[in-house]
mmCIF file of C-alpha atoms in Angstrom:
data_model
loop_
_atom_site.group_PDB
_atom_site.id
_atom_site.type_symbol
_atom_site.label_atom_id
_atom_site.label_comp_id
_atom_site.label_asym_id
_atom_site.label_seq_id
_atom_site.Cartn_x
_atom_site.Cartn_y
_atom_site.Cartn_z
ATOM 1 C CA UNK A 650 111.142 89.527 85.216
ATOM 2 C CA UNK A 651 107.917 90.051 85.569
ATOM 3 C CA UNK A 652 104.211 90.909 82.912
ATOM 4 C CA UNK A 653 100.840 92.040 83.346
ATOM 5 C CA UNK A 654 98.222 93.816 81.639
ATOM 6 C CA UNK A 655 94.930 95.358 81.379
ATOM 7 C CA UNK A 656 92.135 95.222 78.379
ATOM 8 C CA UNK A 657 91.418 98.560 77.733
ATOM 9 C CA UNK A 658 87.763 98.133 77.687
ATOM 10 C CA UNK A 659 86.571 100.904 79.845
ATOM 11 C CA UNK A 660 87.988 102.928 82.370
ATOM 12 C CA UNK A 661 89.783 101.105 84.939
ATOM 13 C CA UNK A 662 87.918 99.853 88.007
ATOM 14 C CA UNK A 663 88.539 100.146 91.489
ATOM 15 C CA UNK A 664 89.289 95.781 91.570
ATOM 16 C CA UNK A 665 92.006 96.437 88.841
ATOM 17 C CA UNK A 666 93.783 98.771 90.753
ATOM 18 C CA UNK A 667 93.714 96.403 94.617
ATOM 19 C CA UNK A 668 93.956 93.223 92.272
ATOM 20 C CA UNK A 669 96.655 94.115 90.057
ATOM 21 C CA UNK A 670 98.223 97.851 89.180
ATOM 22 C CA UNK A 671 99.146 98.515 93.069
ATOM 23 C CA UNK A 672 100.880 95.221 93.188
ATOM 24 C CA UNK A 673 102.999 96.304 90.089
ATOM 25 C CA UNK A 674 103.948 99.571 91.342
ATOM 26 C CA UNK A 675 104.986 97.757 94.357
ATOM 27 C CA UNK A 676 107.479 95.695 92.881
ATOM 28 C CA UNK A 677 108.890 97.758 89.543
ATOM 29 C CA UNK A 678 111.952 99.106 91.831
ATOM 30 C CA UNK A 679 112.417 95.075 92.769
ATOM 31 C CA UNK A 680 112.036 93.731 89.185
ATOM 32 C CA UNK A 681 112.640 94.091 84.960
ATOM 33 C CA UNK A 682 108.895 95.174 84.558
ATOM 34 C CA UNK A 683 106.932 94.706 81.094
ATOM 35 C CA UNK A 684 103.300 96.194 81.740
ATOM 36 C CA UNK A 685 101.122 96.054 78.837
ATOM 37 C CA UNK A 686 97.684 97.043 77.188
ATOM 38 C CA UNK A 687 95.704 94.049 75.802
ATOM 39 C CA UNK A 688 94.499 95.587 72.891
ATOM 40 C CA UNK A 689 93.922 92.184 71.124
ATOM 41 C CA UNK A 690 92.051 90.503 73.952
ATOM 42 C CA UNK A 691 89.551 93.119 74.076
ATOM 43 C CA UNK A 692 88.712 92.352 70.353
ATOM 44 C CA UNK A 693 87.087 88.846 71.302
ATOM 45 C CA UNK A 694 83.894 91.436 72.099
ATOM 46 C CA UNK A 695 82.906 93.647 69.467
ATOM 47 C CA UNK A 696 84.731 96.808 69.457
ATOM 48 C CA UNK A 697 84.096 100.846 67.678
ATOM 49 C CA UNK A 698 87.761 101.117 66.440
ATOM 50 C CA UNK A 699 88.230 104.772 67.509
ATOM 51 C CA UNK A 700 86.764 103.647 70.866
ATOM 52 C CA UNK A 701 89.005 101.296 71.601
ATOM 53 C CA UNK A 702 92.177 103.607 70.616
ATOM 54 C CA UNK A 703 90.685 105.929 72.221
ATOM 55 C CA UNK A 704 90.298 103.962 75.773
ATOM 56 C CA UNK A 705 93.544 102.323 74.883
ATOM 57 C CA UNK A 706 95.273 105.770 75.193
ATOM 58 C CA UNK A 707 93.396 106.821 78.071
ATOM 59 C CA UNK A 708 94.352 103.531 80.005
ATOM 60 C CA UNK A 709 98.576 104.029 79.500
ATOM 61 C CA UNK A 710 97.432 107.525 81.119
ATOM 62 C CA UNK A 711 96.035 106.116 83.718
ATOM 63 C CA UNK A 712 98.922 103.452 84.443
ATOM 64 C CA UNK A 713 101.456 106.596 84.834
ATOM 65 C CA UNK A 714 98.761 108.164 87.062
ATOM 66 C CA UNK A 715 98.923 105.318 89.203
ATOM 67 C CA UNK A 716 102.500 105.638 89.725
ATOM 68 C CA UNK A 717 104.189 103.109 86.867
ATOM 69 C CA UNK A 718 107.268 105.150 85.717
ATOM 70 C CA UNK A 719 107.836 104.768 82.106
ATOM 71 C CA UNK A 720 111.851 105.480 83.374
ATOM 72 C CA UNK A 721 111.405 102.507 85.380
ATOM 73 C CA UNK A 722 108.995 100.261 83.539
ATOM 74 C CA UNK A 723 108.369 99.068 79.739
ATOM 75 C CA UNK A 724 104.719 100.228 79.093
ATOM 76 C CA UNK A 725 103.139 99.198 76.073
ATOM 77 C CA UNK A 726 100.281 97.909 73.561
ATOM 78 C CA UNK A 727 100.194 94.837 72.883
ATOM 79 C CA UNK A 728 98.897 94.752 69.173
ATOM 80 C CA UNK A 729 102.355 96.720 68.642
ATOM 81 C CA UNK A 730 104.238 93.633 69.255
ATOM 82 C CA UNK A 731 103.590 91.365 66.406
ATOM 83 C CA UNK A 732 105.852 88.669 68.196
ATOM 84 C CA UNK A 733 102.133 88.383 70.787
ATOM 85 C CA UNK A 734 99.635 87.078 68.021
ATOM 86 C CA UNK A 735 102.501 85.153 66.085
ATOM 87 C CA UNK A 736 103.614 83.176 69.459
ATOM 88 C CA UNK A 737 100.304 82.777 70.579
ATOM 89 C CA UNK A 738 99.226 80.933 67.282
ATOM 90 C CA UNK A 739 101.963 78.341 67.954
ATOM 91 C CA UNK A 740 101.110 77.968 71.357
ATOM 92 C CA UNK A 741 97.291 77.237 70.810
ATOM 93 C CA UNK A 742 99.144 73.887 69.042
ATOM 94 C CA UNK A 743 99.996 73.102 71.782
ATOM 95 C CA UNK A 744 96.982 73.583 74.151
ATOM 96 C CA UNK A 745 94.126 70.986 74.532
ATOM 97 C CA UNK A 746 90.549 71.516 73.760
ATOM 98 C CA UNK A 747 89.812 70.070 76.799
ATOM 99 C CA UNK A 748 92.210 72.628 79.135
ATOM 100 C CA UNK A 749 90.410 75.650 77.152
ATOM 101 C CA UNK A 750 86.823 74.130 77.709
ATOM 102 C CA UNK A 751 87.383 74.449 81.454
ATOM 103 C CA UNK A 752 88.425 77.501 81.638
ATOM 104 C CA UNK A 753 86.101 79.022 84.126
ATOM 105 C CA UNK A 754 86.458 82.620 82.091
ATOM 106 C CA UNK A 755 85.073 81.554 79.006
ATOM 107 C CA UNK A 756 82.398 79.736 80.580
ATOM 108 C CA UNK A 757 81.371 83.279 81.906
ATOM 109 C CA UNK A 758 81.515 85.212 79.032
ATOM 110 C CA UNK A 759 79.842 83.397 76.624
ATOM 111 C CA UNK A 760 77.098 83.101 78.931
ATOM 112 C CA UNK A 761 76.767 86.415 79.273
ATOM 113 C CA UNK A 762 77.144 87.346 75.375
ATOM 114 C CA UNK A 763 75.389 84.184 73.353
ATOM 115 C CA UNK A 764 75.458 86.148 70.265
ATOM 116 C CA UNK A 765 79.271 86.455 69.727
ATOM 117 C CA UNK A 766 80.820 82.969 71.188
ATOM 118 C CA UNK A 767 83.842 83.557 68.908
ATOM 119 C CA UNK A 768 86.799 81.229 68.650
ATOM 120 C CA UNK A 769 89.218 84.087 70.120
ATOM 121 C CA UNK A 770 87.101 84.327 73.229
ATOM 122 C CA UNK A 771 87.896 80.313 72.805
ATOM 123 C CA UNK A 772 91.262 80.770 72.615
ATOM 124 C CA UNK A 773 92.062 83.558 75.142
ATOM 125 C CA UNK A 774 94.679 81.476 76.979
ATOM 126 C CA UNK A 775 96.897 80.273 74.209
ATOM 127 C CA UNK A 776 97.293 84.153 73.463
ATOM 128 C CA UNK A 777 97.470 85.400 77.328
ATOM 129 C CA UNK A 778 100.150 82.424 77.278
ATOM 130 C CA UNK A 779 101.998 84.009 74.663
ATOM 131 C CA UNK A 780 102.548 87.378 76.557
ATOM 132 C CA UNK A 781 103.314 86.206 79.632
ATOM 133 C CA UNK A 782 106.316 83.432 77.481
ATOM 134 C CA UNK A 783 107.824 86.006 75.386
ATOM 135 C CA UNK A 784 109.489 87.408 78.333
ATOM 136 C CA UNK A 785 110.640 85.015 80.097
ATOM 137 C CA UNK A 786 108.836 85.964 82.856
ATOM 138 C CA UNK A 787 109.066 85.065 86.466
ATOM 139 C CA UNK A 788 106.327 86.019 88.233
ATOM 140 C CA UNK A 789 102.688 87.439 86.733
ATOM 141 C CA UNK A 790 100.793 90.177 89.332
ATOM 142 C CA UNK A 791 97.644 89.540 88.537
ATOM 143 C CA UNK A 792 93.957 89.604 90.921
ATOM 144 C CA UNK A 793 92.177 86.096 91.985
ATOM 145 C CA UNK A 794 90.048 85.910 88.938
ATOM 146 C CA UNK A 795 93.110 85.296 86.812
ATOM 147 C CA UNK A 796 94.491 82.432 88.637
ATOM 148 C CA UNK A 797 93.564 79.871 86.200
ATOM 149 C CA UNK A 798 95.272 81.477 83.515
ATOM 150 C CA UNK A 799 98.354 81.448 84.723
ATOM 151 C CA UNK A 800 98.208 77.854 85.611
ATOM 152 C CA UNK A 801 97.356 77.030 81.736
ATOM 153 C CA UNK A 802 100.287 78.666 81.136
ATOM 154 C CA UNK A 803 102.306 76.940 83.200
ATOM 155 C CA UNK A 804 100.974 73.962 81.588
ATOM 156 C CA UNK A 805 101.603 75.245 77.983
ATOM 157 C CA UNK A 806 105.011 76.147 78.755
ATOM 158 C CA UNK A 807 105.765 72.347 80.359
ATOM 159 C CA UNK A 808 104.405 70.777 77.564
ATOM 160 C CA UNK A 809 106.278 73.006 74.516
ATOM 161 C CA UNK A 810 109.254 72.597 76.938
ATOM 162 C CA UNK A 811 109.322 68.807 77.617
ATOM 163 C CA UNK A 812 109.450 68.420 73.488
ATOM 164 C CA UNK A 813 111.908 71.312 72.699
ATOM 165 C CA UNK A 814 113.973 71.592 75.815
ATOM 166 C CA UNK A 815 113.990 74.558 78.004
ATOM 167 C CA UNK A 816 112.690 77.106 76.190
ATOM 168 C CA UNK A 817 109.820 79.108 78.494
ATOM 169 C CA UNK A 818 110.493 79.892 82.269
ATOM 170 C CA UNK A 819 107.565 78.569 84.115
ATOM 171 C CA UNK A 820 106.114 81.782 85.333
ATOM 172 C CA UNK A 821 104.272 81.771 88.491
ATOM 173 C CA UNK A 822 100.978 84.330 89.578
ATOM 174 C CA UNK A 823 101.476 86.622 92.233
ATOM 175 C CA UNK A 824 98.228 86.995 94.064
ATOM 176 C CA UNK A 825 98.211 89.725 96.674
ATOM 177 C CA UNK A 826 97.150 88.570 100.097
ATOM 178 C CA UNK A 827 94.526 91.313 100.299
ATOM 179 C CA UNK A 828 92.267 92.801 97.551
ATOM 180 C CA UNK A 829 92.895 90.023 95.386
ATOM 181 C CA UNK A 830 89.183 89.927 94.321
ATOM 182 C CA UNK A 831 86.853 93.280 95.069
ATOM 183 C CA UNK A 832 83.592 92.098 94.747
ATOM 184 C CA UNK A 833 80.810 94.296 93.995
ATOM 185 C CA UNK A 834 79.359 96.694 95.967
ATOM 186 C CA UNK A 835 75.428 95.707 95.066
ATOM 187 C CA UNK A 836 76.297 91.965 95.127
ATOM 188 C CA UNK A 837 78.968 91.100 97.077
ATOM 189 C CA UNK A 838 79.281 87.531 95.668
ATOM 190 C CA UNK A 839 79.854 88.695 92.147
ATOM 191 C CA UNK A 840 83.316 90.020 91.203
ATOM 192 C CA UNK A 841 83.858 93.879 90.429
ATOM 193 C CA UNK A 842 83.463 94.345 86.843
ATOM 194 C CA UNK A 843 83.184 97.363 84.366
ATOM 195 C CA UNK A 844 80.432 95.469 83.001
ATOM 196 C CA UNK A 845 78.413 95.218 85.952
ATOM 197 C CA UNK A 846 74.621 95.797 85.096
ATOM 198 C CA UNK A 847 74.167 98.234 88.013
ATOM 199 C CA UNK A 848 76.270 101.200 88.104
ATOM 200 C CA UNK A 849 76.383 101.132 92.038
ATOM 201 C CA UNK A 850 78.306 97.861 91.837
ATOM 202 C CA UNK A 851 81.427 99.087 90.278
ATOM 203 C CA UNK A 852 84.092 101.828 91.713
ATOM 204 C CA UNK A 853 85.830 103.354 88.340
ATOM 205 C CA UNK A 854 89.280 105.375 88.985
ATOM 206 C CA UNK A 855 88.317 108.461 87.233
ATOM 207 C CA UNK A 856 85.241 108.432 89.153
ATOM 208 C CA UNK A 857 84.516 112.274 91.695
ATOM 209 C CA UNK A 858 85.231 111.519 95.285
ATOM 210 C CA UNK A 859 81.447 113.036 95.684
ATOM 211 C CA UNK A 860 80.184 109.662 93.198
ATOM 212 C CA UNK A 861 82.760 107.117 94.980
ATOM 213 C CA UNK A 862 81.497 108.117 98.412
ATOM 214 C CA UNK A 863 77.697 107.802 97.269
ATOM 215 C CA UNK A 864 78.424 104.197 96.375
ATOM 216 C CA UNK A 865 79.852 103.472 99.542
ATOM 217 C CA UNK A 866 77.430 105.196 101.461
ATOM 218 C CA UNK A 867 74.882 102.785 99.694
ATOM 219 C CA UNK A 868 77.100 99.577 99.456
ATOM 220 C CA UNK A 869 75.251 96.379 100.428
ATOM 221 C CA UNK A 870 75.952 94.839 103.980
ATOM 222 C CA UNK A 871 73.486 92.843 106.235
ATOM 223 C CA UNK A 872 70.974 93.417 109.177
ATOM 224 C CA UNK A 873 73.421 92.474 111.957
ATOM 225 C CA UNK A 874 73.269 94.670 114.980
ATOM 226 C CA UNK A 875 75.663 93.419 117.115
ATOM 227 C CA UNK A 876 78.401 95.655 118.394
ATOM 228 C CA UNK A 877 80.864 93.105 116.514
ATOM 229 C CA UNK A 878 78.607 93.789 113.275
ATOM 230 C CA UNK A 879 82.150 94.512 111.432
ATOM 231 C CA UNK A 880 83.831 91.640 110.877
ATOM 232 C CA UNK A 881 85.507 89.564 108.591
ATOM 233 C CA UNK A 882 83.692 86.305 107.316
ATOM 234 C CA UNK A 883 83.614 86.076 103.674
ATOM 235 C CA UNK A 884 80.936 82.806 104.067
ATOM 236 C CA UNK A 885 78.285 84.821 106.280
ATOM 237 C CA UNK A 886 78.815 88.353 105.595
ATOM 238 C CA UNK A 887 80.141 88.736 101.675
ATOM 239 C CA UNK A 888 79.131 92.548 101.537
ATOM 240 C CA UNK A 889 80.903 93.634 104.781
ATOM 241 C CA UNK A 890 84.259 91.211 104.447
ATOM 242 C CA UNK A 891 84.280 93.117 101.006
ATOM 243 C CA UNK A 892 84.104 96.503 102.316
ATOM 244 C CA UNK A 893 86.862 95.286 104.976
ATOM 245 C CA UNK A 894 89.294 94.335 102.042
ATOM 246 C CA UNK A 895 88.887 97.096 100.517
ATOM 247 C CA UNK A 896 89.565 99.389 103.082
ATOM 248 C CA UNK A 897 92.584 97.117 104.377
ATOM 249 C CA UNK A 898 94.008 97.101 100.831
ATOM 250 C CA UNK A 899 92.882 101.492 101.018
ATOM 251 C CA UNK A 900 95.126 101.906 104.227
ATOM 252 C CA UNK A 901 97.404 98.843 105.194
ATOM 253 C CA UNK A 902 95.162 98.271 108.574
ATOM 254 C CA UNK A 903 94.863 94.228 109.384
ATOM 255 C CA UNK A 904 91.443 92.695 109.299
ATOM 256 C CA UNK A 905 91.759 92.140 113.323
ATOM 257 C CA UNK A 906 92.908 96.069 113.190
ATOM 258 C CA UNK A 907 89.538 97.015 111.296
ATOM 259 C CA UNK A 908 87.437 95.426 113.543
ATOM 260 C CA UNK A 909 88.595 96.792 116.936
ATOM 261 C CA UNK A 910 88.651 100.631 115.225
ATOM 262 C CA UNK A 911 84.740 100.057 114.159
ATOM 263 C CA UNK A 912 83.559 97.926 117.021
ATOM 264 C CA UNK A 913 80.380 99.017 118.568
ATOM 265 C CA UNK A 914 79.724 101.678 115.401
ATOM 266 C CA UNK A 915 78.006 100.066 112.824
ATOM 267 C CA UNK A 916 77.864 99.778 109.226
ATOM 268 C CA UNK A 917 76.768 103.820 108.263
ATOM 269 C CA UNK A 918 80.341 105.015 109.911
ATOM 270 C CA UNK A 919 82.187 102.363 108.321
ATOM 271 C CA UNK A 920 80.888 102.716 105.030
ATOM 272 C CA UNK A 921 81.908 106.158 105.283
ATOM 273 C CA UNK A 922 85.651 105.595 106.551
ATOM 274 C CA UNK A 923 85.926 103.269 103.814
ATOM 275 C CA UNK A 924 84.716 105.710 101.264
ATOM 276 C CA UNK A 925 86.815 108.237 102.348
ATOM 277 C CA UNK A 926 89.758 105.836 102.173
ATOM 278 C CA UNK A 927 89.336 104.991 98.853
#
């Protein structure tokens, strides 16, 4: 068995799909798939009602695009599912203040939005613990970023099961060896996001091949020369190891592949190829 899902807080992004979605096309022919909508996480940041059913409605549209067969997979919303809010109410009794002040996400967000620190943005975990449980599920796809989550939930689930017996299967997070984490393509040590301040940083889907190209074209690398200027060192060059996983993830080349095709052509003909690719 295996769960995801995806807030529907703007149109997906370009990390979403390499992080997450192609993994769970990938594997609905291998597994019992549950793909969902996270209507209720999105809510912990102030939503326009009709904007969020409307986005909500527009992202299951873009899951089928992306291949996820509603013959093959369950697709849903999660705020349709009662059993989601009710379960993750009893879980966050059993999850520590401590564990949920850690948590690397929240830290994030409520720097970034000091006006609304709400006790659901608090509380995320007990909640994303709750859809993951419900199904039993074996193994969450899920990008880099979402790591910790999963291992909360692993914790959660050890803790409700050591007092009530073996109730939860201890899922486990299936990170995909590349494209895991897309950073940005502006600033390359800052993750992907929809909310990204400039618009240059972030790849949408739904985005003209004339507009993804233009980012590319202007994606941030470095001022290294060298006929090896394409390579792959996330520590030293962040912009171009970026462009190399995305591009990798775009057309199932190696990294060692992707630097012998672009060796001795710099950084304006691989920005292109990658473009292209995407």
């Amino acid at each position: 068995m295996i769960f995801s899902g995806i807030q529907p807080s703007g149109d997906l992004t370009l990390g979403s799909y390499m992080g997450a979605i192609k993994n769970w096309v990938e594997m609905i022919d291998e597994y019992n798939a549950f793909y969902c909508i996270v209507d209720m996480h999105a809510i912990t940041v102030r939503q326009v009602p009709a904007d969020l059913r409307r986005r909500t409605l527009e992202q299951l549209a873009q899951y089928i695009a992306c291949g996820l067969d509603p013959r093959k997979v369950t697709l849903f919303v999660q705020s349709h599912v009662p059993a989601h809010a009710e379960l993750g109410w009893v879980l966050s009794c059993y999850t520590m203040f401590g564990e949920l002040s850690r948590m690397t996400q929240f830290k994030d967000k409520s720097a970034k939005n000091t006006e609304n620190i709400n006790a659901g943005l608090f509380t995320y975990p007990a909640l994303m613990a709750a859809d993951i449980l419900l199904y039993q599920t074996d193994f969450v796809p899920v990008g880099d970023d979402q790591r910790q989550h999963v291992e909360i939930c692993r914790d959660i689930a050890m803790r409700f099961n050591n007092i009530y017996g073996d109730v939860f299967t201890i899922p486990q997070a299936y990170i995909p060896k590349v494209g895991a984490r897309i950073m940005s393509l502006t600033e390359p040590t800052s993750k992907m996001s929809k909310s990204d301040k400039d618009p240059g940083g972030c790849v949408h889907l739904m985005e003209s091949p004339d507009d993804i190209m233009r980012k590319f074209k202007r994606a941030v690398t470095d001022s290294d020369t060298a006929e090896n200027c394409v390579r792959f060192d996330p520590a030293a060059k962040p912009g171009v190891s970026n462009l190399m996983q995305i591009y990798a993830g775009s057309t199932g080349r190696t990294f060692e592949e992707i630097e012998n095709e672009f060796c001795g052509k710099g950084y304006g003909a691989f920005k292109a190829a990658v473009g292209q690719a995407v």
